[in-house]
Short mmCIF file of C-alpha atoms and ligand atoms in Angstrom, two decimals:
data_model
loop_
_atom_site.label_atom_id
_atom_site.label_comp_id
_atom_site.label_asym_id
_atom_site.label_seq_id
_atom_site.Cartn_x
_atom_site.Cartn_y
_atom_site.Cartn_z
CA UNK A 1 4.45 5.74 -4.51
CA UNK A 2 5.70 3.52 -7.30
CA UNK A 3 3.78 0.53 -8.59
CA UNK A 4 6.22 -2.23 -7.76
CA UNK A 5 4.05 -5.34 -7.01
CA UNK A 6 3.91 -6.69 -3.50
CA UNK A 7 0.88 -8.97 -3.98
CA UNK A 8 2.57 -12.03 -2.54
CA UNK A 9 5.37 -11.68 0.10
CA UNK A 10 6.55 -15.18 1.05
CA UNK A 11 8.38 -15.93 4.30
CA UNK A 12 11.20 -18.41 3.92
CA UNK A 13 12.91 -19.70 7.07
CA UNK A 14 16.64 -18.78 6.69
CA UNK A 15 17.48 -22.24 8.12
CA UNK A 16 15.70 -24.21 5.47
CA UNK A 17 18.11 -24.94 2.57
CA UNK A 18 15.50 -26.72 0.53
CA UNK A 19 13.05 -23.80 0.79
CA UNK A 20 15.74 -21.25 0.01
CA UNK A 21 16.60 -23.21 -3.11
CA UNK A 22 12.98 -23.73 -4.13
CA UNK A 23 12.17 -20.04 -3.82
CA UNK A 24 14.05 -19.12 -7.00
CA UNK A 25 11.33 -20.70 -9.08
CA UNK A 26 8.21 -19.56 -7.07
CA UNK A 27 5.93 -16.82 -8.26
CA UNK A 28 6.32 -14.56 -5.24
CA UNK A 29 6.48 -10.76 -5.91
CA UNK A 30 8.72 -10.54 -2.82
CA UNK A 31 10.54 -12.81 -0.38
CA UNK A 32 11.17 -12.33 3.34
CA UNK A 33 14.26 -14.34 4.29
CA UNK A 34 13.68 -14.93 7.92
CA UNK A 35 16.10 -15.15 10.79
CA UNK A 36 13.57 -14.30 13.52
CA UNK A 37 10.43 -16.28 14.48
CA UNK A 38 10.80 -19.00 11.80
CA UNK A 39 14.22 -20.01 13.14
CA UNK A 40 14.62 -21.96 16.35
CA UNK A 41 17.11 -20.59 18.97
CA UNK A 42 19.54 -23.48 18.44
CA UNK A 43 19.54 -22.81 14.70
CA UNK A 44 20.05 -18.94 14.79
CA UNK A 45 23.83 -18.92 14.14
CA UNK A 46 23.76 -21.60 11.44
CA UNK A 47 20.82 -19.87 9.60
CA UNK A 48 22.60 -16.53 9.64
CA UNK A 49 25.63 -17.99 7.85
CA UNK A 50 23.58 -20.08 5.52
CA UNK A 51 21.47 -17.06 4.51
CA UNK A 52 24.45 -14.79 4.01
CA UNK A 53 26.09 -17.36 1.74
CA UNK A 54 22.89 -18.08 -0.16
CA UNK A 55 22.11 -14.46 -0.84
CA UNK A 56 25.68 -13.85 -2.02
CA UNK A 57 25.56 -16.73 -4.46
CA UNK A 58 21.96 -17.02 -5.64
CA UNK A 59 20.03 -14.98 -8.23
CA UNK A 60 16.55 -14.41 -6.92
CA UNK A 61 15.64 -12.32 -9.96
CA UNK A 62 13.82 -8.98 -10.06
CA UNK A 63 11.44 -9.70 -7.10
CA UNK A 64 11.89 -7.65 -3.84
CA UNK A 65 14.20 -9.32 -1.27
CA UNK A 66 13.80 -8.54 2.41
CA UNK A 67 15.85 -9.94 5.25
CA UNK A 68 14.14 -10.22 8.57
CA UNK A 69 16.77 -9.94 11.29
CA UNK A 70 16.32 -10.60 14.97
CA UNK A 71 15.47 -7.59 17.18
CA UNK A 72 18.48 -5.45 18.22
CA UNK A 73 17.46 -6.09 21.83
CA UNK A 74 18.18 -9.84 21.38
CA UNK A 75 21.59 -11.49 21.50
CA UNK A 76 21.32 -12.33 17.74
CA UNK A 77 20.23 -8.99 16.27
CA UNK A 78 23.49 -7.12 15.90
CA UNK A 79 25.31 -10.14 14.52
CA UNK A 80 22.52 -10.73 12.00
CA UNK A 81 22.96 -7.12 10.86
CA UNK A 82 26.75 -7.25 10.69
CA UNK A 83 26.81 -10.60 8.75
CA UNK A 84 23.94 -9.81 6.36
CA UNK A 85 25.18 -6.28 5.56
CA UNK A 86 27.93 -7.84 3.51
CA UNK A 87 25.35 -9.42 1.22
CA UNK A 88 24.14 -5.87 0.29
CA UNK A 89 20.52 -6.57 1.23
CA UNK A 90 17.94 -4.51 -0.62
CA UNK A 91 15.85 -4.22 2.54
CA UNK A 92 16.02 -5.20 6.18
CA UNK A 93 12.80 -5.96 8.04
CA UNK A 94 12.92 -5.15 11.73
CA UNK A 95 10.68 -7.15 14.12
CA UNK A 96 8.58 -5.72 16.91
CA UNK A 97 9.25 -2.04 16.13
CA UNK A 98 7.78 0.09 18.92
CA UNK A 99 8.99 3.55 18.12
CA UNK A 100 10.83 5.58 15.41
CA UNK A 101 14.01 5.36 17.60
CA UNK A 102 14.27 1.62 16.90
CA UNK A 103 14.46 2.40 13.14
CA UNK A 104 16.81 5.36 13.60
CA UNK A 105 19.30 3.20 15.58
CA UNK A 106 19.50 0.68 12.74
CA UNK A 107 19.56 3.42 10.10
CA UNK A 108 22.67 4.86 11.82
CA UNK A 109 24.47 1.51 11.65
CA UNK A 110 23.59 1.19 7.96
CA UNK A 111 24.76 4.77 7.33
CA UNK A 112 28.23 3.86 8.59
CA UNK A 113 28.73 1.00 6.00
CA UNK A 114 29.20 1.60 2.32
CA UNK A 115 27.62 -1.85 1.41
CA UNK A 116 24.32 -0.76 2.90
CA UNK A 117 24.15 2.74 1.41
CA UNK A 118 20.98 1.79 -0.50
CA UNK A 119 19.40 -0.71 1.92
CA UNK A 120 15.92 0.31 2.92
CA UNK A 121 14.26 -0.52 6.32
CA UNK A 122 10.80 -2.14 6.72
CA UNK A 123 9.07 -2.55 9.97
CA UNK A 124 7.00 -5.36 11.47
CA UNK A 125 3.90 -3.70 12.95
CA UNK A 126 3.02 -6.13 15.70
CA UNK A 127 3.07 -4.53 19.12
CA UNK A 128 0.73 -2.15 20.80
CA UNK A 129 3.33 0.58 21.10
CA UNK A 130 4.19 0.11 17.40
CA UNK A 131 0.57 0.60 16.37
CA UNK A 132 0.19 3.65 18.52
CA UNK A 133 3.40 5.16 17.06
CA UNK A 134 2.67 4.14 13.47
CA UNK A 135 2.64 7.62 12.05
CA UNK A 136 6.10 8.43 13.32
CA UNK A 137 7.58 5.09 12.51
CA UNK A 138 6.43 5.35 8.89
CA UNK A 139 8.37 8.56 8.58
CA UNK A 140 11.52 7.37 10.18
CA UNK A 141 14.81 7.25 8.14
CA UNK A 142 15.06 4.69 5.29
CA UNK A 143 11.52 3.39 6.00
CA UNK A 144 9.98 1.80 2.85
CA UNK A 145 7.21 -0.55 4.08
CA UNK A 146 5.14 -1.99 6.88
CA UNK A 147 4.35 -5.66 7.32
CA UNK A 148 1.48 -6.47 9.69
CA UNK A 149 2.45 -9.04 12.29
CA UNK A 150 -1.04 -10.24 13.12
CA UNK A 151 0.00 -13.34 15.04
CA UNK A 152 2.11 -11.25 17.53
CA UNK A 153 -0.64 -8.54 17.65
CA UNK A 154 -3.32 -11.14 18.55
CA UNK A 155 -1.03 -12.42 21.34
CA UNK A 156 -0.44 -8.93 22.71
CA UNK A 157 -4.16 -7.90 22.45
CA UNK A 158 -5.41 -11.21 23.88
CA UNK A 159 -8.03 -11.25 21.14
CA UNK A 160 -9.70 -14.21 19.55
CA UNK A 161 -9.23 -15.36 15.98
CA UNK A 162 -12.24 -14.39 13.92
CA UNK A 163 -12.86 -14.86 10.27
CA UNK A 164 -13.91 -11.18 9.97
CA UNK A 165 -10.78 -10.02 11.92
CA UNK A 166 -12.86 -7.53 13.83
CA UNK A 167 -10.40 -7.32 16.74
CA UNK A 168 -7.56 -6.53 14.21
CA UNK A 169 -9.29 -3.75 12.32
CA UNK A 170 -7.93 -0.86 14.52
CA UNK A 171 -4.38 -1.96 14.07
CA UNK A 172 -4.67 -2.80 10.46
CA UNK A 173 -6.33 0.48 9.49
CA UNK A 174 -4.11 2.67 11.74
CA UNK A 175 -1.00 1.16 10.20
CA UNK A 176 -2.29 1.40 6.70
CA UNK A 177 -3.26 5.02 7.21
CA UNK A 178 0.30 5.75 8.54
CA UNK A 179 1.87 3.97 5.62
CA UNK A 180 -0.22 5.96 3.05
CA UNK A 181 0.47 9.27 4.82
CA UNK A 182 4.22 8.48 4.48
CA UNK A 183 3.87 7.00 0.97
CA UNK A 184 5.33 3.55 1.89
CA UNK A 185 4.22 0.02 1.09
CA UNK A 186 1.79 -1.84 3.40
CA UNK A 187 1.52 -5.65 3.43
CA UNK A 188 -1.07 -7.59 5.40
CA UNK A 189 -0.40 -10.33 7.90
CA UNK A 190 -0.24 -14.13 7.30
CA UNK A 191 -3.09 -16.62 7.19
CA UNK A 192 -1.99 -19.53 9.37
CA UNK A 193 -4.27 -22.31 8.05
CA UNK A 194 -2.19 -22.84 4.80
CA UNK A 195 -4.44 -25.63 3.57
CA UNK A 196 -7.63 -23.55 3.84
CA UNK A 197 -7.87 -21.87 0.42
CA UNK A 198 -11.34 -20.42 0.95
CA UNK A 199 -10.37 -18.84 4.21
CA UNK A 200 -7.23 -17.42 2.69
CA UNK A 201 -9.05 -15.98 -0.26
CA UNK A 202 -11.56 -14.30 1.95
CA UNK A 203 -8.85 -12.77 4.08
CA UNK A 204 -6.89 -11.65 0.96
CA UNK A 205 -10.11 -10.01 -0.19
CA UNK A 206 -10.55 -8.08 3.00
CA UNK A 207 -6.95 -6.97 2.98
CA UNK A 208 -7.23 -5.74 -0.60
CA UNK A 209 -10.53 -3.93 0.07
CA UNK A 210 -8.96 -2.24 3.04
CA UNK A 211 -6.08 -1.03 0.76
CA UNK A 212 -3.19 -3.24 1.42
CA UNK A 213 -0.67 -3.85 -1.40
CA UNK A 214 -0.52 -7.59 -0.71
CA UNK A 215 -0.29 -10.41 1.82
CA UNK A 216 2.48 -12.11 3.64
CA UNK A 217 2.48 -15.85 3.09
CA UNK A 218 3.93 -18.88 4.79
CA UNK A 219 3.57 -21.56 2.11
CA UNK A 220 4.02 -21.74 -1.66
CA UNK A 221 0.46 -23.14 -2.02
CA UNK A 222 -0.84 -19.66 -0.96
CA UNK A 223 0.89 -17.77 -3.80
CA UNK A 224 -1.69 -18.09 -6.53
CA UNK A 225 -4.57 -16.87 -4.49
CA UNK A 226 -2.76 -13.74 -3.24
CA UNK A 227 -1.36 -13.02 -6.72
CA UNK A 228 -4.96 -13.15 -8.13
CA UNK A 229 -6.76 -11.25 -5.44
CA UNK A 230 -4.28 -8.40 -5.22
CA UNK A 231 -4.01 -7.90 -9.01
CA UNK A 232 -6.49 -5.67 -10.82
CA UNK A 233 -8.83 -8.05 -12.57
CA UNK A 234 -10.01 -7.76 -16.19
CA UNK A 235 -13.13 -5.92 -15.19
CA UNK A 236 -11.25 -3.31 -13.14
CA UNK A 237 -8.81 -2.80 -16.06
CA UNK A 238 -11.58 -2.44 -18.57
CA UNK A 239 -13.49 -0.06 -16.32
CA UNK A 240 -10.36 2.10 -15.74
CA UNK A 241 -9.87 2.39 -19.60
CA UNK A 242 -13.58 3.33 -20.11
CA UNK A 243 -13.31 5.98 -17.31
CA UNK A 244 -10.19 7.53 -18.84
CA UNK A 245 -11.79 7.47 -22.37
CA UNK A 246 -15.01 9.07 -21.08
CA UNK A 247 -13.24 11.73 -19.04
CA UNK A 248 -10.98 12.62 -22.00
CA UNK A 249 -14.18 13.01 -24.12
CA UNK A 250 -15.82 15.20 -21.48
CA UNK A 251 -12.72 17.33 -21.14
CA UNK A 252 -12.68 17.82 -24.96
CA UNK A 253 -16.22 19.13 -24.70
CA UNK A 254 -15.07 21.57 -22.02
CA UNK A 255 -16.71 19.64 -19.15
CA UNK A 256 -15.07 18.53 -15.92
CA UNK A 257 -17.14 15.50 -15.07
CA UNK A 258 -18.07 12.37 -17.02
CA UNK A 259 -20.62 9.56 -16.40
CA UNK A 260 -19.72 5.89 -16.71
CA UNK A 261 -22.16 3.10 -15.72
CA UNK A 262 -24.35 5.70 -14.04
CA UNK A 263 -21.56 7.01 -11.80
CA UNK A 264 -19.73 10.28 -11.93
CA UNK A 265 -16.13 10.26 -12.96
CA UNK A 266 -13.97 13.19 -11.85
CA UNK A 267 -10.35 14.01 -12.05
CA UNK A 268 -9.61 12.09 -8.87
CA UNK A 269 -11.15 8.95 -10.21
CA UNK A 270 -8.91 9.25 -13.14
CA UNK A 271 -5.91 9.25 -10.76
CA UNK A 272 -7.13 5.93 -9.37
CA UNK A 273 -7.91 4.56 -12.91
CA UNK A 274 -4.31 5.39 -14.02
CA UNK A 275 -2.92 3.63 -10.86
CA UNK A 276 -4.89 0.54 -11.74
CA UNK A 277 -3.36 0.47 -15.24
CA UNK A 278 0.12 1.12 -14.03
CA UNK A 279 -0.21 -1.63 -11.41
CA UNK A 280 -1.44 -4.10 -14.07
CA UNK A 281 1.43 -3.00 -16.29
CA UNK A 282 4.01 -3.46 -13.51
CA UNK A 283 2.70 -6.97 -12.69
CA UNK A 284 2.96 -7.90 -16.34
CA UNK A 285 6.56 -6.58 -16.49
CA UNK A 286 7.57 -8.51 -13.33
CA UNK A 287 6.06 -11.76 -14.62
CA UNK A 288 7.89 -11.38 -17.89
CA UNK A 289 11.18 -10.69 -16.10
CA UNK A 290 10.76 -13.72 -13.85
CA UNK A 291 10.04 -15.94 -16.94
N1 COA B 1 9.07 -21.01 1.18
C1 COA B 1 9.56 -21.79 0.23
N2 COA B 1 9.32 -23.14 0.12
C2 COA B 1 8.51 -23.71 0.98
C3 COA B 1 7.96 -23.00 2.04
C4 COA B 1 8.30 -21.57 2.15
N3 COA B 1 7.75 -20.80 3.09
N4 COA B 1 7.16 -23.75 2.78
C5 COA B 1 7.31 -24.92 2.25
N5 COA B 1 8.04 -24.93 1.20
C6 COA B 1 8.41 -26.03 0.32
C7 COA B 1 8.97 -27.22 0.97
O1 COA B 1 10.40 -27.10 1.09
C8 COA B 1 8.51 -28.38 0.08
O2 COA B 1 9.38 -28.41 -1.01
P1 COA B 1 9.69 -29.81 -1.72
O3 COA B 1 8.41 -30.56 -1.80
O4 COA B 1 10.12 -29.40 -3.07
O5 COA B 1 10.69 -30.45 -0.86
C9 COA B 1 7.17 -27.86 -0.44
O6 COA B 1 7.19 -26.48 -0.35
C10 COA B 1 6.03 -28.43 0.22
O7 COA B 1 6.06 -28.15 1.64
P2 COA B 1 5.09 -28.89 2.63
O8 COA B 1 5.63 -30.31 2.87
O9 COA B 1 3.69 -28.77 2.24
O10 COA B 1 5.38 -28.00 3.93
P3 COA B 1 6.11 -28.36 5.28
O11 COA B 1 5.17 -29.34 6.00
O12 COA B 1 7.43 -28.85 4.92
O13 COA B 1 6.13 -27.00 5.98
C11 COA B 1 5.52 -25.02 7.14
C12 COA B 1 5.04 -26.26 6.42
C13 COA B 1 4.37 -24.14 7.49
C14 COA B 1 6.30 -25.47 8.40
C15 COA B 1 6.49 -24.26 6.13
O14 COA B 1 5.70 -23.96 5.05
C16 COA B 1 7.10 -23.07 6.74
O15 COA B 1 8.20 -23.16 7.40
N6 COA B 1 6.66 -21.81 6.43
C17 COA B 1 7.30 -20.59 6.80
C18 COA B 1 6.97 -20.29 8.20
C19 COA B 1 7.54 -19.01 8.51
O16 COA B 1 8.33 -18.42 7.81
N7 COA B 1 7.04 -18.34 9.63
C20 COA B 1 7.48 -17.05 10.04
C21 COA B 1 6.54 -15.96 9.67
S1 COA B 1 4.91 -16.12 10.25
MG1 MG B 2 6.27 -11.57 14.86
#
């Protein structure tokens, strides 16, 4: 898997002109331009046209750009796909994916159009069927990432909101495991209380500790916390360097194991240490490129 940053993945309603404009200057690693749940039924058609025009005329820089279309089983989905295809989207995010067939059907449509030759597909993981089929969905054609839809999942499960997200753990970890098995990106769900910084930070830390690449966000005020929590911090970078140094020294002595801070360091830890350094490097590059 490459180390492109997905620490902060901001939803922007495709109907909100002001937010679409504002996004160019926001420090989001990735943007989800949304036509689905963030857009009211009466606004669907207008948002579709506005978003297609905006994407064709606006430079959103080197950050990843995903378009969330309506489901193909709704009356807007196919029109979203046809209109947005012309804007050569980098990635389409499909809502409520239940099975690999949902992805295959869209991949076939993309295959038939030259503009979408390189468009990847991401899946919202937010239904019980989707979670149970996660392994197969992650390996479907063009799949490049999972986004956890924790609000829809909570609705489907009938579970309660808890700060420790105990009811969500099965779904979060199953989808994460499937994403890792297939080598695709995995981004955690949103934190609804966008004025509660402490709660957001705690949930970001849990997502990071589980192994997610980043968090989906609903408001610009959430960017800084996600960007900080999901980046390797100075201590992690320093430790990675010391581990690599100690392991190189051990190897030079003809030994296969080093000890750093009283803990063994083997070849597999060096793989992780190198990933930490390359993620830190990729974040620095993206920040430079976004100015
Ligand atoms: N992306 C980009 N800009 C955003 C934004 C977003 N998701 N949410 C808010 N902003 C902008 C506003 O346009 C406003 O800009 P301005 O002050 O320069 O005019 C600024 O940030 C402050 O917004 P604020 O007044 O605090 O928020 P709000 O009350 O207008 O909106 C929400 C709050 C939650 C309705 C709004 O943030 C939103 O629509 N978020 C996305 C929801 C979504 O996509 N849901 C689907 C996935 S769960
Ligand atoms: Mg949803």
